mmCIF file of C-alpha atoms in Angstrom:
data_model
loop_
_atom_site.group_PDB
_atom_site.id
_atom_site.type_symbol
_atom_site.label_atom_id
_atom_site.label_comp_id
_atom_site.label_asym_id
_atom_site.label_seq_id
_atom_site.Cartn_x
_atom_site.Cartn_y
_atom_site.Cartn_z
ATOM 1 C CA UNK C 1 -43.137 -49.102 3.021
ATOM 2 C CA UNK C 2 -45.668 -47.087 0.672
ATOM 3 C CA UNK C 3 -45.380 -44.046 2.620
ATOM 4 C CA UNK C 4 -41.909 -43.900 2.632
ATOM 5 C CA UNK C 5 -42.645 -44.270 -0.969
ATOM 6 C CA UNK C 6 -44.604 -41.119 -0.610
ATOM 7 C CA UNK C 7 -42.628 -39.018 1.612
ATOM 8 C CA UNK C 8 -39.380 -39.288 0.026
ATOM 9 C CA UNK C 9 -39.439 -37.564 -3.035
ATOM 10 C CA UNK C 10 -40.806 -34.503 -0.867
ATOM 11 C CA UNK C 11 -37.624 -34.437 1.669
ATOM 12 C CA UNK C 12 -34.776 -35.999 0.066
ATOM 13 C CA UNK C 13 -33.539 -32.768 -1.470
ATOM 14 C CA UNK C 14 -34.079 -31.119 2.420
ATOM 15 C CA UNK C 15 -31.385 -28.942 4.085
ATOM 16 C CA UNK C 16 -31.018 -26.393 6.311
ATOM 17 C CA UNK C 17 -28.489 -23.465 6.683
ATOM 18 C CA UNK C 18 -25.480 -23.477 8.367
ATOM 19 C CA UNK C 19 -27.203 -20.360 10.518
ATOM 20 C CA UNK C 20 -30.036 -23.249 10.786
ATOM 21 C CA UNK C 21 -27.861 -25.888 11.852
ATOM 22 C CA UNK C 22 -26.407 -24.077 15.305
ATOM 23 C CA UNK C 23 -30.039 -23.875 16.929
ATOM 24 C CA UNK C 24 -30.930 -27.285 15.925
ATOM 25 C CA UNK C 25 -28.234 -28.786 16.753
ATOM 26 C CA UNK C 26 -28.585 -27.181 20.609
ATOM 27 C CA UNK C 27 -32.283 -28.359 20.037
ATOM 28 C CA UNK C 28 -31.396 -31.559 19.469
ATOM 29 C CA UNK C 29 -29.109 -32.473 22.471
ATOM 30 C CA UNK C 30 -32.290 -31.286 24.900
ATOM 31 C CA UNK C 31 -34.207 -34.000 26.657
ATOM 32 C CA UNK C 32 -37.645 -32.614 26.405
ATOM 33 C CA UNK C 33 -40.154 -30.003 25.078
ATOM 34 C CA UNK C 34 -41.316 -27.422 26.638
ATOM 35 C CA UNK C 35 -43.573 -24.487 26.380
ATOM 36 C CA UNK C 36 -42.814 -20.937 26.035
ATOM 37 C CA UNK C 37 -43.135 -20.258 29.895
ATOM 38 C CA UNK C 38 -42.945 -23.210 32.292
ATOM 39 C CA UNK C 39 -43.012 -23.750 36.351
ATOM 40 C CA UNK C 40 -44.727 -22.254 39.179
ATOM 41 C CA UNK C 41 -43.990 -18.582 38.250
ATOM 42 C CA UNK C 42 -43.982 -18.930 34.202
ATOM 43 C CA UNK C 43 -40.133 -19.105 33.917
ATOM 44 C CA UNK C 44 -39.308 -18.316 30.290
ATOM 45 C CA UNK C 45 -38.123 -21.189 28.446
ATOM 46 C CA UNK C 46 -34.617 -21.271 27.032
ATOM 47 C CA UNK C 47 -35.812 -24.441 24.998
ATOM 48 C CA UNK C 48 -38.363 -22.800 23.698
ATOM 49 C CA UNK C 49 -36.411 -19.822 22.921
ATOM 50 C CA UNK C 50 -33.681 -21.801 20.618
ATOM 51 C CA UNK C 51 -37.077 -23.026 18.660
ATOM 52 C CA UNK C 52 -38.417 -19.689 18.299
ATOM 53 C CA UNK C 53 -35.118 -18.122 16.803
ATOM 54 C CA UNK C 54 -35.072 -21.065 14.500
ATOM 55 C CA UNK C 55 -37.688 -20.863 13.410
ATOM 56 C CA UNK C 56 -37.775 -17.516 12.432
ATOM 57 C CA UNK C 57 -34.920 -18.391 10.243
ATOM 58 C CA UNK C 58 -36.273 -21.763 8.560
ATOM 59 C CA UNK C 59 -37.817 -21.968 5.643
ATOM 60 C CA UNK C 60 -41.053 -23.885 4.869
ATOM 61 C CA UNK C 61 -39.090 -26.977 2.886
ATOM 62 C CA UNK C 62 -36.845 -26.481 6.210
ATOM 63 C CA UNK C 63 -39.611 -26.951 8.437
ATOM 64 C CA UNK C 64 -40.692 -29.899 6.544
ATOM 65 C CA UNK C 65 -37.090 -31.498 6.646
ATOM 66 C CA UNK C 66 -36.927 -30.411 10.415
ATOM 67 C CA UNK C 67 -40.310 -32.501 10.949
ATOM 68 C CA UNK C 68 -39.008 -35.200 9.567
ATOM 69 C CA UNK C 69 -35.497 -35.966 10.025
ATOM 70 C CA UNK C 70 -34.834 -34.009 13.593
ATOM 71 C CA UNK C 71 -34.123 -35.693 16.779
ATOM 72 C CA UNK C 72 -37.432 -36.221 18.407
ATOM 73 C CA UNK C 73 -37.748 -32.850 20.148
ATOM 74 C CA UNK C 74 -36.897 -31.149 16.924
ATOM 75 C CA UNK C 75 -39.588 -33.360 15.020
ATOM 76 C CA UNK C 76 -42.118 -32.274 17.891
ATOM 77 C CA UNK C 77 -41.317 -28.463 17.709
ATOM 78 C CA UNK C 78 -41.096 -28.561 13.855
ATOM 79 C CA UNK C 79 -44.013 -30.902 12.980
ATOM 80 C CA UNK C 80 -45.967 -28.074 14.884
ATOM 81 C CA UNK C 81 -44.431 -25.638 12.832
ATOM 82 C CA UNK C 82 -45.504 -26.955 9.642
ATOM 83 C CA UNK C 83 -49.553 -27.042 11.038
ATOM 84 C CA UNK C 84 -48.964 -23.270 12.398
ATOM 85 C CA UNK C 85 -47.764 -22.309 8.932
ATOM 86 C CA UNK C 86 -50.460 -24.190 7.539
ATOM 87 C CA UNK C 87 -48.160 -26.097 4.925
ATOM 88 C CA UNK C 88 -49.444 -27.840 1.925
ATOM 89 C CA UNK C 89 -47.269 -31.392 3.623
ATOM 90 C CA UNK C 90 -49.215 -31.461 6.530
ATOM 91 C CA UNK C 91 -50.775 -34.397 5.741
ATOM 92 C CA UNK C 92 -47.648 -36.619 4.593
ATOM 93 C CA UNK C 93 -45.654 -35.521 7.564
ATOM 94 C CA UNK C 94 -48.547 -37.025 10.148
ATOM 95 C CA UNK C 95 -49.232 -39.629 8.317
ATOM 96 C CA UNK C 96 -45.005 -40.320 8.282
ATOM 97 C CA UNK C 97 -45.174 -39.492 12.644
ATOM 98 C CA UNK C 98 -48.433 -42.557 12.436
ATOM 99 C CA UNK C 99 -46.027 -45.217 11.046
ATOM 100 C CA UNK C 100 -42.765 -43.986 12.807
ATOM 101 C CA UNK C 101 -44.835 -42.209 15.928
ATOM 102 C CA UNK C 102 -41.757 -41.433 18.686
ATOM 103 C CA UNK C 103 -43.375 -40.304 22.527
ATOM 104 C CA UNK C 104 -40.924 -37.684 24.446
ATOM 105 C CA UNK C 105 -40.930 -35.987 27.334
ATOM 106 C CA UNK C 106 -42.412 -32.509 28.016
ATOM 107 C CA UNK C 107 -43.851 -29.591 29.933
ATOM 108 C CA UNK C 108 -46.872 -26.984 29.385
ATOM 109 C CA UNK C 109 -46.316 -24.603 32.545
ATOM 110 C CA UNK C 110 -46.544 -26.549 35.321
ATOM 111 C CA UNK C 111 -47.700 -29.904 33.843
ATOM 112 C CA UNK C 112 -45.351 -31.849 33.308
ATOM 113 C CA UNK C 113 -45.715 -36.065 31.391
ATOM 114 C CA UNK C 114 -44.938 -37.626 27.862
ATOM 115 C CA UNK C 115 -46.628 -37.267 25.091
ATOM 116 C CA UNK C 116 -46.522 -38.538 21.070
ATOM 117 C CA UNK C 117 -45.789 -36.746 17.835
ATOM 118 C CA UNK C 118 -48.929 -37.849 16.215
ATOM 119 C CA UNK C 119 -50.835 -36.698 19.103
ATOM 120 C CA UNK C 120 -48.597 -33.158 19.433
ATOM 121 C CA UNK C 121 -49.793 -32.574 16.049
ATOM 122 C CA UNK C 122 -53.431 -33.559 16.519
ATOM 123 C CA UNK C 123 -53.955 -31.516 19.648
ATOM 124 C CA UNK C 124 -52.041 -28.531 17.765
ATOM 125 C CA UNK C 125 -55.241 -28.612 14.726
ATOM 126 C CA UNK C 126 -57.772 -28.776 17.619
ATOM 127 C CA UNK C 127 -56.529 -25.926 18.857
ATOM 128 C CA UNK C 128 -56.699 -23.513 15.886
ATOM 129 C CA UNK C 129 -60.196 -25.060 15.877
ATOM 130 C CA UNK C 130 -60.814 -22.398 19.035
ATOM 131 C CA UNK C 131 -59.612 -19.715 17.304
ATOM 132 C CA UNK C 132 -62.769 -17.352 17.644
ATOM 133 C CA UNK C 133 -61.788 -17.999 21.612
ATOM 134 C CA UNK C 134 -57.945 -17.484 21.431
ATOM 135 C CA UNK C 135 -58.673 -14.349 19.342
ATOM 136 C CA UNK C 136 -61.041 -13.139 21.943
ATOM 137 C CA UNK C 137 -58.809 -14.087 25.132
ATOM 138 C CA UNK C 138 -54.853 -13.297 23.308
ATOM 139 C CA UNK C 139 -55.130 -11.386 20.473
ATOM 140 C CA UNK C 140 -54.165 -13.782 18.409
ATOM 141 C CA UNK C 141 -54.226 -14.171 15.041
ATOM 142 C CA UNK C 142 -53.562 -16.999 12.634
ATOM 143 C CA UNK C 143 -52.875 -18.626 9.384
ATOM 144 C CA UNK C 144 -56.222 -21.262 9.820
ATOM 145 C CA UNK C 145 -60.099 -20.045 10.266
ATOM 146 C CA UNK C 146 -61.844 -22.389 12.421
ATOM 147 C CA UNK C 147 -63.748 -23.860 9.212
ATOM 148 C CA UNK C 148 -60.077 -25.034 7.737
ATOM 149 C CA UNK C 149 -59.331 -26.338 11.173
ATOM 150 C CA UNK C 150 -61.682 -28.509 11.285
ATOM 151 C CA UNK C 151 -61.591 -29.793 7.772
ATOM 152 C CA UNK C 152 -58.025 -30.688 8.534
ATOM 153 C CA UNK C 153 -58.522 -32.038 11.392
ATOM 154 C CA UNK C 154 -61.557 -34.715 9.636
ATOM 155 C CA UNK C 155 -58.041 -35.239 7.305
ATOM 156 C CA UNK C 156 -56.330 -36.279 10.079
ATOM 157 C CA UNK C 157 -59.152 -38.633 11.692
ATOM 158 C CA UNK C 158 -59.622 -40.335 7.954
ATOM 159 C CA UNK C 159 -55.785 -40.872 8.210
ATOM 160 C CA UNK C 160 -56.031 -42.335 11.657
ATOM 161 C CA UNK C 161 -59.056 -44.381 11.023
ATOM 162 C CA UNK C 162 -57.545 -46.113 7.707
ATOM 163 C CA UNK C 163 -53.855 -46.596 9.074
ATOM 164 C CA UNK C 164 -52.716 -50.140 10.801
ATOM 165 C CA UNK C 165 -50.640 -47.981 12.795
ATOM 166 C CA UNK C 166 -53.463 -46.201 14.996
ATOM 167 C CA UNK C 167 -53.880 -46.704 18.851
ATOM 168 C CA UNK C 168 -56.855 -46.814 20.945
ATOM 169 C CA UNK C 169 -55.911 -43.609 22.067
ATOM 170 C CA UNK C 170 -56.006 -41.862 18.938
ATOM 171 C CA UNK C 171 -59.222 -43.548 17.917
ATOM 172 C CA UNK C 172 -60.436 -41.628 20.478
ATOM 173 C CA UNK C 173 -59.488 -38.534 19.614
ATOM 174 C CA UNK C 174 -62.299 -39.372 16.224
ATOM 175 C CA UNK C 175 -65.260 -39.402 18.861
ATOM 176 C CA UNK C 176 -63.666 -37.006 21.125
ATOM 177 C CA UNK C 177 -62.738 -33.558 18.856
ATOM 178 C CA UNK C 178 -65.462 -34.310 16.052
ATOM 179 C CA UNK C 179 -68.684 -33.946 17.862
ATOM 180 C CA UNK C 180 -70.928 -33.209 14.707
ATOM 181 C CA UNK C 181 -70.347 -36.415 13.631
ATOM 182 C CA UNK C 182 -70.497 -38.486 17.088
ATOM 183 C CA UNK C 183 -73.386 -40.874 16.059
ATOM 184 C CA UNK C 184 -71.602 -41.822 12.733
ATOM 185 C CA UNK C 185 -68.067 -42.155 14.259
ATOM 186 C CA UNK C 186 -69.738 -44.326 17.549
ATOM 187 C CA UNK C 187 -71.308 -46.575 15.428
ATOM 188 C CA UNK C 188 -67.782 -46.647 13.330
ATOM 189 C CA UNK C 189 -64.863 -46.473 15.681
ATOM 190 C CA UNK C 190 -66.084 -48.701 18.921
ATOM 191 C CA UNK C 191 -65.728 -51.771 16.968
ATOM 192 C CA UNK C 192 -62.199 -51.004 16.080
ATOM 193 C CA UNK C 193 -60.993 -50.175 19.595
ATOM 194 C CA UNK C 194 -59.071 -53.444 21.218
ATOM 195 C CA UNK C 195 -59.095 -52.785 24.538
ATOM 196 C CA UNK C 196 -61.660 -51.441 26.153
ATOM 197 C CA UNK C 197 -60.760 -50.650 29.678
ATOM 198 C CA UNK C 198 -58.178 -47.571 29.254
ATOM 199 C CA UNK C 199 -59.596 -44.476 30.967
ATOM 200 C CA UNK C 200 -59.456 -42.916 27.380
ATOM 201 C CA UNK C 201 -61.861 -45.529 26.052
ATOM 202 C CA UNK C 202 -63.776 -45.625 29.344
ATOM 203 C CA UNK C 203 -64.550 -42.041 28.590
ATOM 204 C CA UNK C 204 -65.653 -42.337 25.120
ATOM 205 C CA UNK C 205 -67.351 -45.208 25.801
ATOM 206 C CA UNK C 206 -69.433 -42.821 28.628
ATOM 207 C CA UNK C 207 -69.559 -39.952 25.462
ATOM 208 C CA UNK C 208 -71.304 -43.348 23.108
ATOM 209 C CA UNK C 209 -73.405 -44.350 25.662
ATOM 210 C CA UNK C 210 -74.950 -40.770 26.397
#
């Protein structure tokens, strides 16, 4: 498969220390991903907390390897990773999740359903697109300025709109997150959506139609 072809010369060569190996491999055995406080009363995570202290201790070409080659909760947490670290694979590791895409379990607080690596990476770009707000409401600061954000996060939607591999749903996500283009990507996308009576379609369909 051509991106096979593509990824493996940049992870073939991957490990990851011994020191490495003990959180992922606890990581790895969990059954689904989780936030960094979760339940009624924001009970800290201890899922969470073996990704944090690994990934203080990974390296960026572990990261990648992580993202990659994990268990499916690792790839989630890791694939993540590499977009908060703003690494120069980005790109080849979601366009590796779009052929090989793998849904999992997982919680955000209270909210609890399953979601997709391709869409767990998506959704984690849209969010650094808000940084001027989660500066304003956290404190936080970050590796991405809302301007790279959303030039990555075109990146993606070219990737998405070019690959056999996309879903209705993440067709979508083109109208959806890239409102400065929503005539263009209307007049682009609703012909290549199958079927048209998902709620997610039904709403961008509503979003076309305005």
């Amino acid at each position: 498969m051509k991106i096979l072809l593509i990824i493996i010369p940049i992870f073939s060569f991957g490990q990851i220390s011994p020191e490495l190996k003990v959180f992922v491999d606890s990581l790895s055995i969990v059954d689904r991903y989780e936030s960094s406080n979760i339940g009624y009363w924001g009970t800290n995570s201890k899922v969470y907390d073996l990704f944090f202290e690994a990934s203080k201790i990974a390296t960026d070409k572990e990261v990648e390897y992580l993202a990659i080659n994990g268990k499916t909760i690792v790839k989630a947490y890791f694939s993540t990773e590499a977009v908060d670290r703003k690494l120069q694979s980005v790109n080849d590791i979601f366009k590796y999740q779009l052929e090989n895409n793998e849904e999992f379990d997982r919680i955000y607080g209270c909210l609890g359903g399953k979601e997709d690596l391709v869409s767990k990476m998506y959704s984690s770009v849209v969010n650094y697109t808000l940084n001027s707000t989660l500066l304003e409401l956290y404190g936080e600061e970050t590796k991405w300025t809302e301007k790279e954000a959303f030039k990555k996060l075109r990146e993606f939607n070219n990737v998405i709109k070019n690959s056999e591999y996309s879903t209705d749903k993440l067709l979508s996500y083109i109208i959806i997150y890239d409102k400065k283009n929503l005539k263009k990507n209307c007049k682009n996308i609703l012909p290549m959506i199958k079927n048209k009576e998902s709620k997610e379609i039904q709403y961008v369909l509503d979003i076309c139609n305005k």
